[in-house]
Short mmCIF file of C-alpha atoms in Angstrom, two decimals:
data_model
loop_
_atom_site.label_atom_id
_atom_site.label_comp_id
_atom_site.label_asym_id
_atom_site.label_seq_id
_atom_site.Cartn_x
_atom_site.Cartn_y
_atom_site.Cartn_z
CA GLU A 1 -6.62 7.78 -6.94
CA ILE A 2 -5.02 5.46 -4.76
CA VAL A 3 -5.30 1.91 -6.45
CA LEU A 4 -5.43 -0.82 -3.49
CA THR A 5 -4.19 -4.52 -4.37
CA GLN A 6 -4.82 -7.23 -2.14
CA SER A 7 -2.84 -10.73 -2.36
CA PRO A 8 -3.73 -13.32 -2.65
CA GLY A 9 -6.94 -13.15 -4.42
CA THR A 10 -8.13 -16.34 -2.50
CA LEU A 11 -6.74 -18.40 0.61
CA SER A 12 -7.53 -21.94 1.18
CA LEU A 13 -6.98 -22.91 4.23
CA SER A 14 -7.84 -25.26 7.10
CA PRO A 15 -9.30 -24.04 10.86
CA GLY A 16 -6.10 -23.38 13.12
CA GLU A 17 -3.59 -22.22 10.69
CA ARG A 18 -2.73 -18.87 10.48
CA ALA A 19 -3.71 -16.25 7.83
CA THR A 20 -1.73 -13.88 5.91
CA LEU A 21 -3.50 -11.26 4.00
CA SER A 22 -1.75 -8.49 1.83
CA CYS A 23 -2.97 -4.52 0.85
CA ARG A 24 -1.06 -2.41 -1.12
CA ALA A 25 -1.25 0.65 -2.16
CA SER A 26 -0.22 2.91 -5.04
CA GLN A 27 0.85 5.67 -3.05
CA SER A 28 1.15 6.18 0.49
CA ILE A 29 -1.68 6.42 2.84
CA SER A 30 -2.19 9.84 4.63
CA SER A 31 -1.90 9.15 8.31
CA SER A 32 -2.57 4.98 7.88
CA TYR A 33 -5.95 5.97 6.63
CA LEU A 34 -6.42 2.09 6.00
CA ALA A 35 -9.49 0.07 7.19
CA TRP A 36 -10.06 -3.66 7.39
CA TYR A 37 -13.63 -5.52 6.38
CA GLN A 38 -14.87 -8.91 6.62
CA GLN A 39 -17.99 -9.72 4.54
CA LYS A 40 -19.84 -12.86 4.79
CA PRO A 41 -22.38 -13.95 2.15
CA GLY A 42 -25.51 -12.21 2.82
CA GLN A 43 -24.28 -9.88 5.26
CA ALA A 44 -23.05 -5.90 5.07
CA PRO A 45 -19.37 -5.32 5.54
CA ARG A 46 -18.21 -5.63 9.53
CA LEU A 47 -15.29 -3.36 10.36
CA LEU A 48 -12.25 -4.91 11.33
CA PHE A 49 -9.92 -2.32 11.83
CA TYR A 50 -9.27 1.11 11.57
CA ASP A 51 -6.03 3.59 11.19
CA ALA A 52 -4.09 0.29 10.22
CA SER A 53 -3.96 -1.51 13.56
CA SER A 54 -6.58 0.01 15.47
CA ARG A 55 -9.11 -2.59 16.88
CA ALA A 56 -12.73 -2.04 16.02
CA THR A 57 -15.09 -3.41 18.82
CA GLY A 58 -15.91 -6.52 18.75
CA THR A 59 -12.72 -7.63 16.59
CA PRO A 60 -11.21 -10.77 17.87
CA ASP A 61 -7.53 -10.73 19.09
CA ARG A 62 -6.70 -13.80 17.12
CA PHE A 63 -7.12 -10.49 14.42
CA SER A 64 -4.39 -8.31 14.21
CA GLY A 65 -3.66 -5.30 11.58
CA SER A 66 -0.23 -4.08 10.70
CA GLY A 67 1.34 -1.83 8.73
CA SER A 68 1.91 2.00 7.18
CA GLY A 69 2.69 3.86 3.93
CA THR A 70 1.82 1.31 1.07
CA ASP A 71 1.93 -1.75 3.03
CA PHE A 72 -0.36 -3.42 5.18
CA THR A 73 -1.53 -6.71 6.60
CA LEU A 74 -4.15 -8.33 8.27
CA THR A 75 -3.34 -11.87 10.20
CA ILE A 76 -5.57 -14.53 11.81
CA SER A 77 -3.31 -16.08 14.43
CA ARG A 78 -5.63 -19.39 14.15
CA LEU A 79 -8.65 -19.32 12.18
CA GLU A 80 -11.99 -20.32 13.60
CA PRO A 81 -14.92 -21.38 11.43
CA GLU A 82 -16.47 -18.05 11.43
CA ASP A 83 -13.18 -16.69 10.00
CA PHE A 84 -13.79 -17.90 6.65
CA ALA A 85 -15.07 -15.01 4.51
CA VAL A 86 -14.26 -12.15 2.17
CA TYR A 87 -12.04 -9.47 3.51
CA TYR A 88 -11.27 -6.16 1.98
CA CYS A 89 -8.90 -2.99 2.88
CA GLN A 90 -10.10 0.48 2.06
CA GLN A 91 -8.14 3.64 2.33
CA TYR A 92 -10.15 7.15 3.42
CA GLY A 93 -7.12 8.94 3.72
CA SER A 94 -8.11 10.62 0.03
CA THR A 95 -10.97 12.52 -1.09
CA LEU A 96 -11.46 8.93 -3.38
CA PHE A 97 -12.20 6.46 -0.50
CA THR A 98 -10.99 3.30 -2.69
CA PHE A 99 -11.78 -0.48 -1.66
CA GLY A 100 -9.10 -3.68 -2.77
CA PRO A 101 -10.39 -6.32 -4.59
CA GLY A 102 -10.89 -8.59 -1.77
CA THR A 103 -9.36 -11.73 -0.26
CA LYS A 104 -11.14 -14.79 0.16
CA VAL A 105 -10.17 -17.14 2.62
CA ASP A 106 -12.08 -20.61 2.35
CA ILE A 107 -11.69 -23.66 4.00
CA LYS A 108 -9.07 -26.25 2.54
CA GLU B 1 -30.45 0.40 18.94
CA VAL B 2 -28.04 2.37 16.13
CA GLN B 3 -30.06 1.39 12.53
CA LEU B 4 -29.83 2.58 8.68
CA VAL B 5 -32.61 1.26 6.79
CA GLU B 6 -32.54 1.66 2.81
CA SER B 7 -35.23 1.49 0.43
CA GLY B 8 -36.42 2.66 -2.98
CA GLY B 9 -34.07 0.38 -4.95
CA GLY B 10 -35.92 -1.56 -7.93
CA LEU B 11 -35.55 -2.53 -11.74
CA VAL B 12 -35.00 0.71 -13.80
CA GLN B 13 -34.18 0.56 -17.41
CA PRO B 14 -30.90 2.08 -18.90
CA GLY B 15 -30.65 6.24 -18.91
CA GLY B 16 -33.02 5.77 -16.27
CA SER B 17 -33.27 7.70 -12.98
CA LEU B 18 -33.96 6.12 -9.12
CA ARG B 19 -33.28 7.90 -5.87
CA VAL B 20 -32.59 5.62 -2.94
CA SER B 21 -32.82 6.43 0.86
CA CYS B 22 -31.56 5.72 4.11
CA ALA B 23 -33.15 6.02 7.30
CA ALA B 24 -31.24 6.47 10.48
CA SER B 25 -32.44 6.23 13.76
CA GLY B 26 -30.76 5.38 17.30
CA PHE B 27 -27.86 8.06 16.78
CA ILE B 28 -27.54 11.83 16.72
CA PHE B 29 -27.28 11.64 12.29
CA ARG B 30 -26.42 15.39 12.47
CA ASP B 31 -23.43 14.54 13.71
CA TYR B 32 -21.94 11.66 11.50
CA SER B 33 -20.62 11.96 8.50
CA MET B 34 -22.09 9.58 5.66
CA LYS B 35 -21.40 7.20 2.72
CA TRP B 36 -22.90 5.16 -0.27
CA VAL B 37 -21.28 2.28 -1.02
CA ARG B 38 -22.31 -0.52 -3.57
CA GLN B 39 -21.48 -4.15 -4.49
CA GLY B 40 -22.38 -5.68 -8.06
CA PRO B 41 -23.59 -9.29 -8.09
CA GLY B 42 -20.69 -11.59 -7.18
CA LYS B 43 -18.68 -8.80 -7.08
CA GLY B 44 -16.20 -6.56 -4.44
CA LEU B 45 -17.40 -3.39 -2.72
CA GLU B 46 -17.22 0.10 -4.41
CA TRP B 47 -17.17 3.18 -2.75
CA VAL B 48 -19.62 5.50 -4.06
CA SER B 49 -19.81 8.96 -2.62
CA TYR B 50 -19.21 10.85 0.50
CA ILE B 51 -21.29 13.91 2.35
CA SER B 52 -20.29 15.56 5.50
CA SER B 53 -22.29 16.08 8.35
CA SER B 54 -23.40 19.67 7.15
CA SER B 55 -23.13 18.50 3.57
CA SER B 56 -20.29 20.86 3.16
CA THR B 57 -17.97 18.58 1.47
CA ILE B 58 -19.38 16.31 -0.79
CA TYR B 59 -17.32 13.80 -2.88
CA TYR B 60 -18.07 11.06 -5.56
CA ALA B 61 -16.34 8.40 -7.31
CA ASP B 62 -15.26 8.64 -10.83
CA SER B 63 -17.99 6.20 -12.22
CA VAL B 64 -20.66 8.37 -10.98
CA LYS B 65 -19.18 11.71 -11.25
CA GLY B 66 -21.66 14.06 -12.98
CA ARG B 67 -24.54 11.41 -12.77
CA PHE B 68 -24.94 10.95 -9.22
CA THR B 69 -25.99 13.17 -6.43
CA ILE B 70 -26.04 12.47 -2.96
CA SER B 71 -27.83 14.80 0.03
CA ARG B 72 -29.12 14.68 3.25
CA ASP B 73 -31.96 15.43 5.29
CA ASN B 74 -30.56 15.87 9.01
CA ALA B 75 -34.01 17.46 9.81
CA LYS B 76 -35.78 14.03 8.89
CA ASN B 77 -32.24 11.93 10.00
CA SER B 78 -32.45 10.87 6.39
CA LEU B 79 -29.45 10.03 3.23
CA TYR B 80 -29.83 10.64 -0.32
CA LEU B 81 -28.65 9.14 -3.37
CA GLN B 82 -30.37 10.53 -6.27
CA MET B 83 -29.11 8.07 -9.54
CA ASN B 84 -29.75 9.33 -13.55
CA SER B 85 -28.72 8.05 -16.62
CA LEU B 86 -28.29 4.73 -14.94
CA ARG B 87 -26.13 2.22 -16.82
CA VAL B 88 -26.37 -2.11 -16.85
CA GLU B 89 -22.88 -1.54 -14.62
CA ASP B 90 -24.93 0.58 -12.10
CA THR B 91 -26.56 -3.08 -10.80
CA ALA B 92 -25.93 -3.23 -7.16
CA VAL B 93 -26.57 -3.83 -3.79
CA TYR B 94 -26.46 0.02 -2.51
CA TYR B 95 -25.18 0.53 1.21
CA CYS B 96 -25.74 3.20 3.20
CA ALA B 97 -23.17 3.90 6.15
CA VAL B 98 -21.87 5.87 8.71
CA GLY B 99 -18.42 7.85 9.03
CA PRO B 100 -15.75 8.47 8.95
CA GLU B 101 -16.07 11.94 9.98
CA TYR B 102 -17.96 13.03 13.23
CA CYS B 103 -18.49 16.89 14.53
CA SER B 104 -19.34 17.77 17.70
CA GLY B 105 -19.60 21.35 19.08
CA GLY B 106 -18.37 22.70 16.12
CA ASN B 107 -15.26 20.37 15.85
CA CYS B 108 -14.67 17.41 13.58
CA TYR B 109 -12.55 14.63 13.96
CA TRP B 110 -11.72 12.24 10.62
CA GLY B 111 -11.15 8.75 11.42
CA TYR B 112 -12.94 5.78 12.88
CA TYR B 113 -11.88 6.12 16.66
CA TYR B 114 -14.08 9.48 16.57
CA SER B 115 -17.22 7.90 14.67
CA MET B 116 -18.55 4.42 14.14
CA ASP B 117 -18.88 2.04 11.50
CA VAL B 118 -22.75 1.30 11.21
CA TRP B 119 -24.04 -0.14 7.81
CA GLY B 120 -27.82 -0.72 6.49
CA GLN B 121 -29.14 -4.03 5.03
CA GLY B 122 -28.71 -2.47 1.95
CA THR B 123 -31.32 -1.98 -1.62
CA THR B 124 -30.98 -3.81 -4.79
CA VAL B 125 -30.72 -0.98 -7.86
CA THR B 126 -31.23 -3.56 -11.35
CA VAL B 127 -30.50 -1.91 -14.34
CA SER B 128 -32.00 -3.67 -17.60
CA SER B 129 -33.98 -3.28 -20.33
#
């Protein structure tokens, strides 16, 4: 089973600041089959990126995804009020589609 | 409108059984793989199970293997999760979601470039005595 570790657990920032979220895998993820999801309270998750860096429909340009192998990053260049949420990475390159524990981005 | 609607959640005693369903509309259900993901109260997301479009490939998380059974009825555009031997730790909101495989004309393609990301609103399962 591929274990995903996300850091930090919580990121306290102000609107307009840059956010950098990390996702590290216990082993290399096949074909960079890694997704990033955003989840707000009471809502289902929303796909932001797939294949590590491919932007899903509707994902704003201020978001970017990068990485390969075991190290992946989600960057929000300038935080907007609607970006404060929990972010999860998930791999779908093996037969067990594991999620990371999540990073909460909250308002400082 | 592409839509998934879960149903069948409720309160069940430890050791009991429950079947949750997911009704799909607005897309060609038989062309897409499906999955179940759950979220315990105040917890993160946990992938539960996956089924391919033809039901030929099925995967389970270790935490539910041997207790849960995923199935689908393409004629009814429906996905199911039969949950047996339920435990307190199975308490969660259960979401059905599309992907990541898309099949068309006998060819199948892995990944969200070909598939789509659609989630239901979730159904709540509570396991408690």
